[in-house]
Each structure stands twice: as structure tokens, then as C-alpha cells.
mmCIF file of C-alpha atoms in Angstrom:
data_model
loop_
_atom_site.group_PDB
_atom_site.id
_atom_site.type_symbol
_atom_site.label_atom_id
_atom_site.label_comp_id
_atom_site.label_asym_id
_atom_site.label_seq_id
_atom_site.Cartn_x
_atom_site.Cartn_y
_atom_site.Cartn_z
ATOM 1 C CA MET A 1 9.554 18.776 -2.108
ATOM 2 C CA SER A 2 10.423 15.441 -3.731
ATOM 3 C CA ARG A 3 8.661 14.480 -6.927
ATOM 4 C CA ARG A 4 5.916 11.956 -6.393
ATOM 5 C CA LYS A 5 3.760 9.634 -8.458
ATOM 6 C CA LYS A 6 2.410 11.159 -11.661
ATOM 7 C CA ILE A 7 -1.393 11.232 -11.599
ATOM 8 C CA TYR A 8 -2.190 12.912 -14.900
ATOM 9 C CA GLU A 9 -0.452 14.762 -17.729
ATOM 10 C CA GLY A 10 -2.272 17.274 -19.901
ATOM 11 C CA LYS A 11 -1.210 19.637 -22.654
ATOM 12 C CA ALA A 12 0.157 22.330 -20.343
ATOM 13 C CA LYS A 13 0.427 20.776 -16.872
ATOM 14 C CA ILE A 14 1.326 17.606 -15.006
ATOM 15 C CA MET A 15 -0.379 16.526 -11.779
ATOM 16 C CA TYR A 16 1.598 14.631 -9.162
ATOM 17 C CA GLU A 17 0.546 12.991 -5.923
ATOM 18 C CA GLY A 18 0.565 15.563 -3.139
ATOM 19 C CA PRO A 19 2.404 15.377 0.196
ATOM 20 C CA GLU A 20 -0.841 15.003 2.152
ATOM 21 C CA PRO A 21 -4.149 13.231 1.449
ATOM 22 C CA GLY A 22 -6.468 15.416 -0.600
ATOM 23 C CA THR A 23 -3.656 17.389 -2.277
ATOM 24 C CA LEU A 24 -1.853 17.386 -5.611
ATOM 25 C CA VAL A 25 1.269 19.055 -6.956
ATOM 26 C CA GLN A 26 0.521 20.926 -10.192
ATOM 27 C CA TYR A 27 3.534 21.369 -12.493
ATOM 28 C CA PHE A 28 3.418 23.941 -15.316
ATOM 29 C CA LYS A 29 5.103 22.862 -18.545
ATOM 30 C CA ASP A 30 6.623 25.087 -21.232
ATOM 31 C CA ASP A 31 4.472 23.443 -23.922
ATOM 32 C CA ALA A 32 2.197 25.668 -25.993
ATOM 33 C CA THR A 33 -0.629 24.099 -27.983
ATOM 34 C CA ALA A 34 -3.438 25.403 -30.157
ATOM 35 C CA PHE A 35 -6.247 24.011 -32.285
ATOM 36 C CA ASN A 36 -6.625 20.945 -30.045
ATOM 37 C CA ALA A 37 -2.863 20.331 -30.027
ATOM 38 C CA LYS A 38 -2.553 20.345 -33.829
ATOM 39 C CA LYS A 39 -0.083 23.208 -33.367
ATOM 40 C CA LYS A 40 2.611 22.605 -30.739
ATOM 41 C CA GLU A 41 5.778 24.294 -29.575
ATOM 42 C CA VAL A 42 7.933 24.516 -26.474
ATOM 43 C CA ILE A 43 8.163 28.142 -25.273
ATOM 44 C CA ASP A 44 11.062 28.597 -22.871
ATOM 45 C CA GLY A 45 9.835 30.070 -19.573
ATOM 46 C CA LYS A 46 6.108 29.824 -20.306
ATOM 47 C CA GLY A 47 5.486 27.416 -17.425
ATOM 48 C CA VAL A 48 7.212 29.705 -14.936
ATOM 49 C CA LEU A 49 5.134 32.681 -16.079
ATOM 50 C CA ASN A 50 1.839 30.788 -15.963
ATOM 51 C CA ASN A 51 2.650 29.400 -12.525
ATOM 52 C CA ARG A 52 3.257 32.888 -11.127
ATOM 53 C CA LEU A 53 0.277 34.449 -12.907
ATOM 54 C CA SER A 54 -2.121 31.688 -11.885
ATOM 55 C CA GLU A 55 -0.872 32.017 -8.300
ATOM 56 C CA PHE A 56 -1.595 35.759 -8.452
ATOM 57 C CA PHE A 57 -5.158 35.312 -9.708
ATOM 58 C CA MET A 58 -6.066 32.306 -7.557
ATOM 59 C CA SER A 59 -4.686 33.932 -4.406
ATOM 60 C CA GLY A 60 -6.635 37.090 -5.174
ATOM 61 C CA LEU A 61 -9.842 35.129 -5.638
ATOM 62 C CA ASN A 62 -9.304 33.268 -2.362
ATOM 63 C CA GLN A 63 -8.809 36.587 -0.578
ATOM 64 C CA ILE A 64 -12.151 37.984 -1.781
ATOM 65 C CA GLY A 65 -14.063 34.837 -0.860
ATOM 66 C CA VAL A 66 -14.162 33.065 -4.234
ATOM 67 C CA PRO A 67 -12.971 29.525 -3.387
ATOM 68 C CA THR A 68 -10.232 27.929 -5.509
ATOM 69 C CA HIS A 69 -8.122 24.787 -5.390
ATOM 70 C CA PHE A 70 -4.910 26.818 -4.870
ATOM 71 C CA ILE A 71 -3.093 26.311 -1.557
ATOM 72 C CA ARG A 72 0.389 27.740 -2.141
ATOM 73 C CA ARG A 73 3.219 27.982 -4.656
ATOM 74 C CA ILE A 74 5.998 25.455 -4.047
ATOM 75 C CA ASN A 75 8.625 26.743 -6.468
ATOM 76 C CA MET A 76 8.909 28.470 -9.845
ATOM 77 C CA ARG A 77 6.978 25.735 -11.664
ATOM 78 C CA GLU A 78 4.868 23.956 -9.062
ATOM 79 C CA GLN A 79 1.842 24.674 -6.901
ATOM 80 C CA LEU A 80 0.242 22.739 -4.089
ATOM 81 C CA ILE A 81 -3.450 22.431 -4.850
ATOM 82 C CA ARG A 82 -6.506 20.792 -3.393
ATOM 83 C CA LEU A 83 -7.654 17.549 -4.986
ATOM 84 C CA VAL A 84 -11.056 18.091 -6.607
ATOM 85 C CA GLU A 85 -13.473 16.174 -8.780
ATOM 86 C CA ILE A 86 -13.344 18.141 -12.037
ATOM 87 C CA ILE A 87 -16.693 18.719 -13.730
ATOM 88 C CA PRO A 88 -16.092 17.844 -17.415
ATOM 89 C CA LEU A 89 -17.009 21.300 -18.669
ATOM 90 C CA GLU A 90 -15.173 24.467 -19.614
ATOM 91 C CA VAL A 91 -16.999 27.555 -18.388
ATOM 92 C CA VAL A 92 -16.400 30.367 -20.880
ATOM 93 C CA VAL A 93 -17.197 33.997 -20.059
ATOM 94 C CA ARG A 94 -17.277 36.400 -22.997
ATOM 95 C CA ILE A 95 -17.192 40.156 -22.435
ATOM 96 C CA HIS A 96 -16.174 41.177 -25.960
ATOM 97 C CA ALA A 97 -16.670 39.210 -29.177
ATOM 98 C CA ALA A 98 -13.623 37.226 -30.293
ATOM 99 C CA GLY A 99 -12.544 33.810 -31.509
ATOM 100 C CA THR A 100 -15.256 31.248 -32.114
ATOM 101 C CA LEU A 101 -18.054 33.585 -31.019
ATOM 102 C CA SER A 102 -17.136 36.001 -33.809
ATOM 103 C CA GLU A 103 -16.940 33.115 -36.259
ATOM 104 C CA ARG A 104 -20.281 31.602 -35.199
ATOM 105 C CA LEU A 105 -22.309 34.793 -35.064
ATOM 106 C CA GLY A 106 -20.487 37.070 -37.484
ATOM 107 C CA ILE A 107 -19.768 39.701 -34.837
ATOM 108 C CA GLU A 108 -16.656 41.802 -35.365
ATOM 109 C CA GLU A 109 -13.841 40.963 -32.972
ATOM 110 C CA GLY A 110 -13.590 43.400 -30.102
ATOM 111 C CA THR A 111 -17.290 44.312 -30.078
ATOM 112 C CA LEU A 112 -18.512 44.846 -26.513
ATOM 113 C CA LEU A 113 -21.331 42.410 -25.799
ATOM 114 C CA PRO A 114 -24.595 43.647 -24.212
ATOM 115 C CA ARG A 115 -23.635 41.756 -21.038
ATOM 116 C CA PRO A 116 -21.116 39.055 -20.104
ATOM 117 C CA ILE A 117 -22.230 35.799 -21.720
ATOM 118 C CA VAL A 118 -21.516 32.452 -20.060
ATOM 119 C CA GLU A 119 -21.117 29.410 -22.323
ATOM 120 C CA PHE A 120 -20.301 25.769 -21.587
ATOM 121 C CA CYS A 121 -18.071 23.469 -23.616
ATOM 122 C CA LEU A 122 -17.657 19.744 -23.072
ATOM 123 C CA LYS A 123 -14.072 18.879 -22.164
ATOM 124 C CA ASP A 124 -13.272 16.385 -24.911
ATOM 125 C CA ASP A 125 -10.284 17.020 -27.175
ATOM 126 C CA ALA A 126 -11.324 14.273 -29.576
ATOM 127 C CA LEU A 127 -14.576 16.159 -30.240
ATOM 128 C CA GLY A 128 -12.955 19.586 -30.265
ATOM 129 C CA ASP A 129 -14.478 20.694 -26.921
ATOM 130 C CA PRO A 130 -17.935 21.301 -28.427
ATOM 131 C CA LEU A 131 -20.321 23.975 -27.218
ATOM 132 C CA VAL A 132 -23.143 22.416 -25.191
ATOM 133 C CA SER A 133 -26.366 23.793 -23.760
ATOM 134 C CA GLU A 134 -27.603 23.603 -20.194
ATOM 135 C CA GLU A 135 -30.193 21.082 -21.444
ATOM 136 C CA HIS A 136 -27.404 18.788 -22.686
ATOM 137 C CA ILE A 137 -25.491 19.132 -19.426
ATOM 138 C CA VAL A 138 -28.430 18.223 -17.185
ATOM 139 C CA ALA A 139 -29.781 15.510 -19.513
ATOM 140 C CA PHE A 140 -26.440 13.692 -19.724
ATOM 141 C CA GLY A 141 -25.673 14.105 -16.020
ATOM 142 C CA TRP A 142 -22.470 16.138 -16.358
ATOM 143 C CA ALA A 143 -23.846 18.576 -13.773
ATOM 144 C CA SER A 144 -27.160 19.357 -12.104
ATOM 145 C CA GLN A 145 -29.147 22.536 -12.650
ATOM 146 C CA HIS A 146 -28.108 23.644 -9.165
ATOM 147 C CA ASP A 147 -24.466 23.036 -10.101
ATOM 148 C CA LEU A 148 -24.921 25.114 -13.261
ATOM 149 C CA ASP A 149 -26.406 28.000 -11.299
ATOM 150 C CA ASP A 150 -23.424 27.881 -8.910
ATOM 151 C CA MET A 151 -20.937 27.645 -11.805
ATOM 152 C CA ILE A 152 -22.436 30.696 -13.506
ATOM 153 C CA ALA A 153 -22.318 32.647 -10.242
ATOM 154 C CA LEU A 154 -18.665 31.641 -9.710
ATOM 155 C CA ALA A 155 -17.743 32.566 -13.281
ATOM 156 C CA LEU A 156 -19.324 36.015 -13.028
ATOM 157 C CA ARG A 157 -17.512 36.719 -9.766
ATOM 158 C CA VAL A 158 -14.242 35.692 -11.421
ATOM 159 C CA ASN A 159 -15.120 38.037 -14.282
ATOM 160 C CA ASP A 160 -15.588 40.971 -11.912
ATOM 161 C CA PHE A 161 -12.231 40.283 -10.269
ATOM 162 C CA LEU A 162 -10.242 39.705 -13.467
ATOM 163 C CA SER A 163 -11.780 42.671 -15.270
ATOM 164 C CA GLY A 164 -10.790 44.972 -12.422
ATOM 165 C CA CYS A 165 -7.254 43.580 -12.196
ATOM 166 C CA MET A 166 -6.698 44.021 -15.915
ATOM 167 C CA LEU A 167 -8.322 47.433 -16.269
ATOM 168 C CA ALA A 168 -6.043 48.763 -13.537
ATOM 169 C CA VAL A 169 -2.953 47.922 -15.617
ATOM 170 C CA GLY A 170 -4.244 49.007 -19.019
ATOM 171 C CA ILE A 171 -5.393 45.612 -20.273
ATOM 172 C CA ARG A 172 -8.864 44.773 -21.596
ATOM 173 C CA LEU A 173 -10.269 41.368 -20.614
ATOM 174 C CA ILE A 174 -11.931 40.018 -23.761
ATOM 175 C CA ASP A 175 -12.953 36.561 -22.561
ATOM 176 C CA PHE A 176 -11.716 33.728 -20.374
ATOM 177 C CA LYS A 177 -12.447 30.160 -19.397
ATOM 178 C CA ILE A 178 -12.295 28.377 -16.073
ATOM 179 C CA GLU A 179 -12.790 24.857 -14.844
ATOM 180 C CA VAL A 180 -14.778 24.007 -11.749
ATOM 181 C CA GLY A 181 -14.269 21.164 -9.310
ATOM 182 C CA ARG A 182 -16.349 19.521 -6.602
ATOM 183 C CA VAL A 183 -15.044 19.181 -3.060
ATOM 184 C CA TRP A 184 -16.792 17.426 -0.215
ATOM 185 C CA ASP A 185 -16.994 18.417 3.429
ATOM 186 C CA GLY A 186 -18.698 15.353 4.838
ATOM 187 C CA ASP A 187 -21.956 15.059 2.925
ATOM 188 C CA PHE A 188 -21.852 18.699 1.832
ATOM 189 C CA GLN A 189 -20.648 19.508 -1.695
ATOM 190 C CA ARG A 190 -19.010 22.784 -2.704
ATOM 191 C CA LEU A 191 -17.912 23.983 -6.129
ATOM 192 C CA ILE A 192 -14.566 25.770 -6.436
ATOM 193 C CA VAL A 193 -12.449 27.248 -9.223
ATOM 194 C CA ALA A 194 -9.784 24.781 -10.393
ATOM 195 C CA ASP A 195 -7.172 24.238 -13.130
ATOM 196 C CA GLU A 196 -5.457 27.595 -13.807
ATOM 197 C CA ILE A 197 -6.096 31.219 -14.690
ATOM 198 C CA SER A 198 -3.402 32.600 -16.978
ATOM 199 C CA PRO A 199 -2.968 34.120 -20.448
ATOM 200 C CA ASP A 200 -3.402 30.537 -21.712
ATOM 201 C CA SER A 201 -7.036 30.705 -20.603
ATOM 202 C CA CYS A 202 -7.834 34.399 -21.158
ATOM 203 C CA ARG A 203 -7.886 36.803 -24.076
ATOM 204 C CA LEU A 204 -6.101 39.986 -23.059
ATOM 205 C CA TRP A 205 -5.677 43.086 -25.248
ATOM 206 C CA ASP A 206 -3.763 46.247 -24.508
ATOM 207 C CA ILE A 207 -6.398 48.974 -24.076
ATOM 208 C CA GLU A 208 -4.554 51.621 -26.092
ATOM 209 C CA SER A 209 -2.920 49.648 -28.901
ATOM 210 C CA GLY A 210 -5.121 46.545 -29.090
ATOM 211 C CA GLN A 211 -1.962 44.399 -28.930
ATOM 212 C CA LYS A 212 -2.768 40.814 -28.000
ATOM 213 C CA LEU A 213 -1.132 39.589 -24.786
ATOM 214 C CA ASP A 214 -2.505 36.047 -24.688
ATOM 215 C CA LYS A 215 -2.273 32.691 -26.472
ATOM 216 C CA ASP A 216 -3.600 34.227 -29.696
ATOM 217 C CA VAL A 217 -0.022 35.453 -30.155
ATOM 218 C CA PHE A 218 0.907 31.783 -30.629
ATOM 219 C CA ARG A 219 -2.276 30.762 -32.449
ATOM 220 C CA ARG A 220 -1.935 33.538 -35.031
ATOM 221 C CA ASP A 221 1.869 33.840 -35.209
ATOM 222 C CA LEU A 222 1.841 37.426 -33.905
ATOM 223 C CA GLY A 223 5.206 37.410 -32.137
ATOM 224 C CA ASP A 224 6.935 35.944 -29.102
ATOM 225 C CA LEU A 225 4.473 34.349 -26.685
ATOM 226 C CA ALA A 226 6.796 34.540 -23.675
ATOM 227 C CA ASP A 227 7.314 38.265 -24.275
ATOM 228 C CA ALA A 228 3.532 38.796 -24.246
ATOM 229 C CA TYR A 229 3.068 36.820 -21.020
ATOM 230 C CA THR A 230 6.042 38.592 -19.439
ATOM 231 C CA GLU A 231 4.399 41.941 -20.201
ATOM 232 C CA VAL A 232 1.206 40.854 -18.417
ATOM 233 C CA ALA A 233 3.230 39.653 -15.414
ATOM 234 C CA ARG A 234 5.265 42.873 -15.354
ATOM 235 C CA ARG A 235 2.181 45.098 -15.369
ATOM 236 C CA LEU A 236 0.553 43.101 -12.571
ATOM 237 C CA GLY A 237 3.714 43.303 -10.478
ATOM 238 C CA VAL A 238 4.211 39.541 -10.534
ATOM 239 C CA LEU A 239 7.723 40.043 -11.936
ATOM 240 C CA PRO A 240 10.068 42.962 -11.270
ATOM 241 C CA SER A 241 9.942 45.618 -13.981
ATOM 242 C CA ASN A 242 13.529 44.944 -15.027
ATOM 243 C CA VAL A 243 12.867 41.270 -15.847
ATOM 244 C CA THR A 244 12.462 40.412 -19.503
ATOM 245 C CA HIS A 245 12.146 37.141 -21.330
ATOM 246 C CA THR A 246 15.422 35.890 -22.741
ATOM 247 C CA PRO A 247 16.037 32.705 -24.686
ATOM 248 C CA LYS A 248 18.187 29.886 -23.416
ATOM 249 C CA PRO A 249 21.930 30.569 -23.692
ATOM 250 C CA THR A 250 23.543 29.143 -26.802
ATOM 251 C CA LEU A 251 27.073 27.985 -27.366
ATOM 252 C CA VAL A 252 29.252 30.141 -29.602
ATOM 253 C CA ASN A 253 32.364 29.124 -31.441
#
């Protein structure tokens, strides 16, 4: 597929005009960022891994009746997706305490929460993606109460699916975030899962060792990020078991 007009470029992906009305081409970059892009690095192969992993999760959700924007993978770095109107919120589902929840509430990382907790953050890098309440969301018109109810229901269904996928391969799902988009069928609005689902947007710990297999490896300088993502892909069968991450070839004298 020929490259088309660039629509938007974010920290980890680029959106291009799609081949048909109502579609986009989503390109996964190798860029890794943390702390609202204050920490940046290019990780060779990261985009390929996230493309394949997001395809795996989005396809699985589509198959069980959870609607997503994913149509099909085009190549190793690109997906064909449905054009949606993104709601300017990150929907965060926390199963175990970690990250900012541990910092805010003083709960030890890894503690199992009484039930999955759904939080909302405003998508605004300049403000640091602040936590917002349902009252804020409805008052400022970012989403209606009905939208919020649907977003929570979607997020909990994604949680059930992801938790099962990960448990089956010896990985504990700690938390994750999704984005939700609006699509219109005539006058009828539906909400669907958009953006991506990958180790960039999930916290994943090995059940036995507690080893982190997500972007915290990059945030906290815990090792090679591509190796961690490759391990997740290998366990899920997204990559053959004999594939390992290798750096780019270098010239030798």
C-alpha cells in the first residue's frame, strides 16, 4: 500500500490517510517515551512488536464481540483501522496497585485491589494527563454520563479478556489503559476501543519472578525494552519461539 497523507503524529504512532473513506493507516514507530516525553529513546524493533501485539489483542476483542477500530494488519509496522472520533480521555483499569496509584495512596506496588478500579485521565501532555472525575468529564462536555457508563463497561470487558490471555502464559496483568472512539452509523453512535493495546499501555509482570515485561523496563532502566516485549510476544505465540531481539548490524573493521 502506498504511503498517503500524514494526518497526525504522536509519540509512538503516525496516522496516515487510509485507502478508503472512513479508514486510516496506523504506523508504529520505534520511539519510546516516558514521563510525558521527558525521557526518549529509539528502541530498534519496538514498533514491529507493538504492531503485532496490538493486532493480537484487538483481533481477539473483535472475535468476542468487543468492538475495536482494528480492521487488519497491512505489514510489519502498519495496520488498517477505522476512523473514529477519539474521546479525549484515557481509561485506566487497575487490578493491582502500581505506578501513580501507589504514589497517591501509599499502597505497596503489587497489592491486589479489592476489585478492578476504573479511572479517567484527561489526554493533555502539557498538563501531564491529569486524573479527572466523572463530574469533571460531564461538566466540561468531554463525554456524557451514558458515554461514561459504556466506557466503563468496555474497559471491564477488555480487562476480562486481557487478564485471561496473560494468566494463560504466566503473566500477571497489573493495570492497563485504553482509548475509546465514537463511530456513527447514521444517527446512531457507538463507542469502540481505539489506539492500541500493547506493553506500552499495560503493566505486565511475570507471575513467578515478578519481572517487569512492560514500559516500566524503560521508565526505570531495568534492562532491554525490546527483549521484554519480545518475551511477551513469544509467550502469546505472536512470534515463533526461536525469534529473539537482536540489535541492528554494525560495521566491523
